[in-house]
Short mmCIF file of C-alpha atoms in Angstrom, two decimals:
data_model
loop_
_atom_site.label_atom_id
_atom_site.label_comp_id
_atom_site.label_asym_id
_atom_site.label_seq_id
_atom_site.Cartn_x
_atom_site.Cartn_y
_atom_site.Cartn_z
CA MET A 1 76.07 -61.93 94.38
CA GLN A 2 76.67 -62.97 90.80
CA PRO A 3 79.64 -61.82 88.72
CA ALA A 4 78.66 -59.32 86.05
CA GLN A 5 79.95 -59.35 82.51
CA GLY A 6 83.75 -59.32 82.52
CA GLY A 7 83.91 -60.97 85.95
CA ARG A 8 83.17 -57.83 88.01
CA PRO A 9 80.52 -58.24 90.71
CA ARG A 10 77.23 -56.25 90.68
CA ILE A 11 77.78 -54.55 94.04
CA GLY A 12 74.52 -53.54 95.77
CA PHE A 13 72.15 -54.70 93.05
CA GLY A 14 71.50 -58.28 94.12
CA LEU A 15 70.61 -61.12 91.79
CA ILE A 16 69.49 -60.59 88.23
CA GLY A 17 65.79 -61.45 88.02
CA PRO A 18 63.91 -63.17 85.19
CA ARG A 19 63.65 -61.29 81.92
CA ARG A 20 60.18 -60.31 80.64
CA GLU A 21 58.90 -58.29 77.73
CA ARG A 22 58.13 -54.67 78.55
CA HIS A 23 54.47 -53.70 78.99
CA ALA A 24 53.56 -50.83 76.71
CA LEU A 25 50.24 -49.06 76.07
CA THR A 26 49.12 -46.60 73.45
CA LEU A 27 47.63 -43.28 74.61
CA ASP A 28 44.14 -44.52 73.78
CA GLN A 29 44.69 -47.65 75.88
CA LEU A 30 46.07 -45.58 78.74
CA GLU A 31 42.86 -43.54 78.94
CA SER A 32 40.91 -46.75 79.50
CA LEU A 33 42.81 -47.27 82.78
CA ALA A 34 41.51 -44.04 84.33
CA LEU A 35 39.83 -44.51 87.71
CA PRO A 36 36.82 -42.42 88.76
CA VAL A 37 37.85 -40.44 91.85
CA GLY A 38 35.28 -38.32 93.67
CA ASP A 39 35.71 -35.37 96.00
CA ASP A 40 37.55 -35.99 99.23
CA GLY A 41 36.21 -34.94 102.59
CA VAL A 42 33.74 -36.13 105.21
CA VAL A 43 31.14 -38.71 104.22
CA VAL A 44 27.96 -37.34 105.81
CA GLY A 45 25.57 -39.96 104.47
CA VAL A 46 23.96 -41.11 101.25
CA ASP A 47 21.92 -39.29 98.64
CA ALA A 48 18.55 -40.31 97.21
CA ASN A 49 20.28 -42.85 94.95
CA GLY A 50 22.26 -44.45 97.76
CA ARG A 51 25.56 -42.89 96.70
CA PRO A 52 27.96 -41.48 99.31
CA ALA A 53 27.54 -37.75 99.97
CA VAL A 54 30.82 -36.03 100.79
CA LEU A 55 31.43 -32.60 102.31
CA GLY A 56 34.84 -31.12 101.51
CA ILE A 57 35.38 -29.30 104.79
CA ASN A 58 39.17 -29.11 104.91
CA ARG A 59 40.10 -26.36 102.45
CA PRO A 60 42.98 -23.94 101.79
CA THR A 61 40.46 -21.07 101.86
CA PRO A 62 38.10 -19.91 104.65
CA TYR A 63 34.92 -21.97 104.77
CA ASP A 64 31.82 -21.32 106.88
CA VAL A 65 29.06 -23.89 107.32
CA THR A 66 25.70 -23.25 108.98
CA LEU A 67 23.62 -26.21 110.17
CA ILE A 68 20.04 -25.57 111.25
CA GLY A 69 19.41 -28.89 112.88
CA GLY A 70 20.10 -31.22 115.74
CA LEU A 71 23.07 -31.85 117.99
CA TRP A 72 23.21 -35.50 116.87
CA THR A 73 24.03 -34.57 113.26
CA ALA A 74 26.60 -31.98 114.35
CA GLN A 75 28.32 -34.56 116.53
CA VAL A 76 28.43 -37.17 113.78
CA LEU A 77 29.95 -34.54 111.49
CA ALA A 78 32.53 -33.61 114.13
CA LEU A 79 33.43 -37.24 114.80
CA ARG A 80 33.88 -38.01 111.11
CA ALA A 81 35.92 -34.85 110.57
CA ALA A 82 38.26 -36.05 113.32
CA ALA A 83 38.47 -39.42 111.58
CA THR A 84 39.81 -37.70 108.44
CA GLY A 85 42.70 -36.25 110.46
CA ALA A 86 41.29 -32.83 111.33
CA ARG A 87 41.55 -31.38 114.82
CA VAL A 88 38.12 -30.44 116.11
CA ALA A 89 37.58 -27.55 118.53
CA VAL A 90 34.08 -27.39 119.99
CA GLU A 91 32.84 -24.07 121.39
CA THR A 92 29.82 -24.89 123.51
CA GLY A 93 27.73 -23.88 126.48
CA ARG A 94 26.77 -27.50 127.16
CA THR A 95 30.06 -29.24 127.73
CA GLN A 96 28.36 -32.26 129.29
CA ALA A 97 26.71 -33.04 125.93
CA TRP A 98 30.11 -33.26 124.22
CA SER A 99 32.33 -34.78 126.93
CA ALA A 100 31.83 -38.46 126.06
CA LEU A 101 32.38 -37.76 122.37
CA ALA A 102 35.58 -35.79 123.01
CA GLN A 103 36.96 -38.61 125.14
CA ALA A 104 36.12 -41.28 122.56
CA ALA A 105 37.28 -39.41 119.45
CA GLY A 106 40.69 -40.33 118.15
CA GLY A 107 41.05 -43.50 120.19
CA GLY A 108 42.72 -41.67 123.06
CA GLN A 109 44.54 -39.12 120.91
CA PRO A 110 43.78 -35.46 121.74
CA CYS A 111 42.02 -34.62 118.48
CA MET A 112 38.85 -32.99 119.90
CA SER A 113 38.95 -30.19 122.46
CA LEU A 114 36.07 -28.47 124.29
CA HIS A 115 35.95 -24.75 125.07
CA ASP A 116 33.53 -22.41 126.77
CA VAL A 117 31.70 -19.89 124.60
CA GLY A 118 34.09 -17.13 123.58
CA ARG A 119 37.15 -19.00 124.89
CA VAL A 120 38.47 -20.83 121.82
CA PRO A 121 42.21 -20.09 121.53
CA PRO A 122 44.05 -19.78 118.18
CA GLN A 123 44.30 -23.24 116.65
CA GLY A 124 47.32 -22.93 114.36
CA ALA A 125 45.64 -24.63 111.40
CA SER A 126 47.79 -25.75 108.47
CA ALA A 127 47.63 -28.05 105.47
CA GLY A 128 49.17 -30.80 107.56
CA SER A 129 46.94 -30.11 110.55
CA PRO A 130 43.53 -28.81 109.42
CA VAL A 131 40.99 -27.63 112.00
CA VAL A 132 37.21 -27.70 112.21
CA VAL A 133 35.67 -25.36 114.77
CA VAL A 134 32.14 -26.40 115.80
CA ARG A 135 30.14 -23.58 117.38
CA ASP A 136 27.31 -24.95 119.52
CA CYS A 137 26.37 -21.67 121.14
CA GLY A 138 22.57 -21.62 121.10
CA MET A 139 20.11 -19.51 119.13
CA ARG A 140 22.18 -16.31 119.17
CA PRO A 141 25.86 -17.28 118.97
CA PRO A 142 28.12 -14.33 119.81
CA ARG A 143 30.81 -13.22 117.42
CA GLY A 144 33.49 -15.87 117.49
CA ARG A 145 37.07 -15.15 118.51
CA VAL A 146 38.28 -17.81 116.08
CA VAL A 147 36.98 -17.38 112.55
CA ALA A 148 37.30 -19.35 109.33
CA GLY A 149 40.67 -19.18 107.64
CA PRO A 150 42.98 -21.27 105.48
CA TRP A 151 42.60 -24.93 106.54
CA GLN A 152 40.22 -23.86 109.31
CA SER A 153 36.50 -24.27 108.74
CA VAL A 154 33.77 -23.12 111.12
CA VAL A 155 30.51 -25.04 111.54
CA THR A 156 27.78 -23.11 113.37
CA LEU A 157 24.91 -25.16 114.80
CA LEU A 158 21.52 -23.48 115.24
CA PRO A 159 18.62 -25.50 116.68
CA TYR A 160 16.07 -23.30 114.90
CA LEU A 161 15.90 -20.40 112.46
CA SER A 162 16.89 -17.65 114.90
CA PRO A 163 17.12 -13.91 114.09
CA VAL A 164 20.84 -14.27 113.37
CA ALA A 165 20.36 -17.23 111.02
CA PRO A 166 19.68 -15.32 107.77
CA GLY A 167 22.96 -13.42 108.07
CA LEU A 168 24.91 -16.58 108.86
CA MET A 169 23.30 -18.44 105.97
CA ARG A 170 24.11 -15.73 103.45
CA LYS A 171 27.79 -15.64 104.37
CA SER A 172 28.18 -19.43 104.54
CA GLY A 173 29.63 -21.50 101.73
CA LEU A 174 27.38 -24.38 102.78
CA VAL A 175 24.04 -24.52 104.60
CA GLY A 176 22.41 -27.62 106.06
CA VAL A 177 18.73 -27.65 107.03
CA GLN A 178 16.90 -30.37 108.93
CA ARG A 179 13.22 -30.56 109.80
CA VAL A 180 11.75 -27.11 110.52
CA SER A 181 8.31 -25.53 110.92
CA PRO A 182 6.26 -24.31 107.92
CA ASP A 183 7.06 -20.66 108.71
CA GLU A 184 10.76 -21.45 108.94
CA SER A 185 10.71 -23.48 105.74
CA ALA A 186 9.12 -20.60 103.83
CA GLN A 187 11.76 -18.15 105.07
CA ILE A 188 14.61 -20.57 104.36
CA GLY A 189 13.21 -21.13 100.87
CA ARG A 190 13.36 -17.39 100.17
CA ILE A 191 16.88 -17.00 101.57
CA MET A 192 18.32 -19.99 99.71
CA GLY A 193 16.22 -19.66 96.57
CA LEU A 194 14.68 -23.12 96.96
CA PRO A 195 11.91 -24.42 94.69
CA GLN A 196 8.59 -24.46 96.49
CA ALA A 197 8.45 -28.26 96.63
CA GLU A 198 11.88 -28.52 98.28
CA ALA A 199 11.07 -25.79 100.79
CA ALA A 200 7.81 -27.54 101.69
CA ALA A 201 9.65 -30.85 102.11
CA LEU A 202 11.69 -29.34 104.96
CA THR A 203 8.67 -29.63 107.25
CA THR A 204 8.46 -33.42 106.93
CA LEU A 205 12.10 -34.56 106.87
CA ALA A 206 12.87 -37.69 108.84
CA ASP A 207 15.39 -37.65 111.70
CA GLY A 208 18.89 -37.77 110.24
CA VAL A 209 17.93 -36.22 106.88
CA THR A 210 19.52 -32.91 105.92
CA LEU A 211 19.15 -30.68 102.89
CA TRP A 212 22.67 -29.43 102.12
CA CYS A 213 22.70 -26.30 99.96
CA THR A 214 25.28 -24.16 98.19
CA GLU A 215 24.68 -21.26 95.83
CA ARG A 216 24.37 -23.69 92.92
CA ASP A 217 23.64 -27.17 94.28
CA ARG A 218 21.17 -28.84 96.63
CA GLN A 219 21.09 -32.38 97.91
CA PHE A 220 19.00 -34.28 100.43
CA VAL A 221 21.26 -36.56 102.47
CA MET A 222 20.43 -39.33 104.93
CA THR A 223 23.05 -39.69 107.65
CA GLN A 224 23.31 -43.33 108.67
CA ALA A 225 25.27 -43.95 111.86
CA THR A 226 27.75 -46.79 112.16
CA ASP A 227 27.39 -49.25 115.04
CA ALA A 228 30.16 -47.44 116.92
CA GLU A 229 28.48 -44.06 116.39
CA THR A 230 25.12 -45.40 117.52
CA GLY A 231 26.71 -46.85 120.66
CA LEU A 232 28.27 -43.49 121.44
CA LEU A 233 25.59 -41.03 120.29
CA GLY A 234 22.38 -43.07 120.13
CA SER A 235 19.94 -43.07 117.25
CA ALA A 236 19.44 -40.18 114.86
CA ARG A 237 17.22 -37.44 116.29
CA ARG A 238 16.29 -33.91 115.38
CA MET A 239 16.10 -32.55 118.92
CA ASP A 240 17.78 -33.38 122.24
#
């Protein structure tokens, strides 16, 4: 401790460091330091230009997502949602298909729970503990006991365009569509207002490719698994 001016010690402040000129910027110079920051959320893959595609699933408002596609994509989405800090509750009639994933998610932490159809308890979602409910309940999922709410999103997986799909799609804030039949693609095109070329492309999508749609935006996304995801879930596939 060095004595300060007048012989009094600088108690609690330590040694006086080297003196330097202050760094000052004008407002114009300050703007040049801005960093481009994109949306936060779950990285579900890359777009046609190779840029990351991000789904903002954790929201302060209710958010419903419908995915007409394969179990593999739903499981990658669930695993990556858990990696962002969300708790994942899976409502499913095929527990055996999710067991290994639930055990591996979170590195031993209880961040993914499995529940029988119609048996998902209240999750107590909050800003500090967001929840994603994944409903893997077949072609005609029953009305869920746990619905979308603040900081609690619901992702409903449908293997095909079932009779309940149009209603789910219309009420969802986000719809994902993987490879479907020509009849299904035509119906989905009408429901989502897709250009004819994009609707027709749904019949030839590769495994792992999803068309994500909102009321205003559409984007084809390729989900590329990491080595750890491939070891756990296998290669991308449309059907199981």
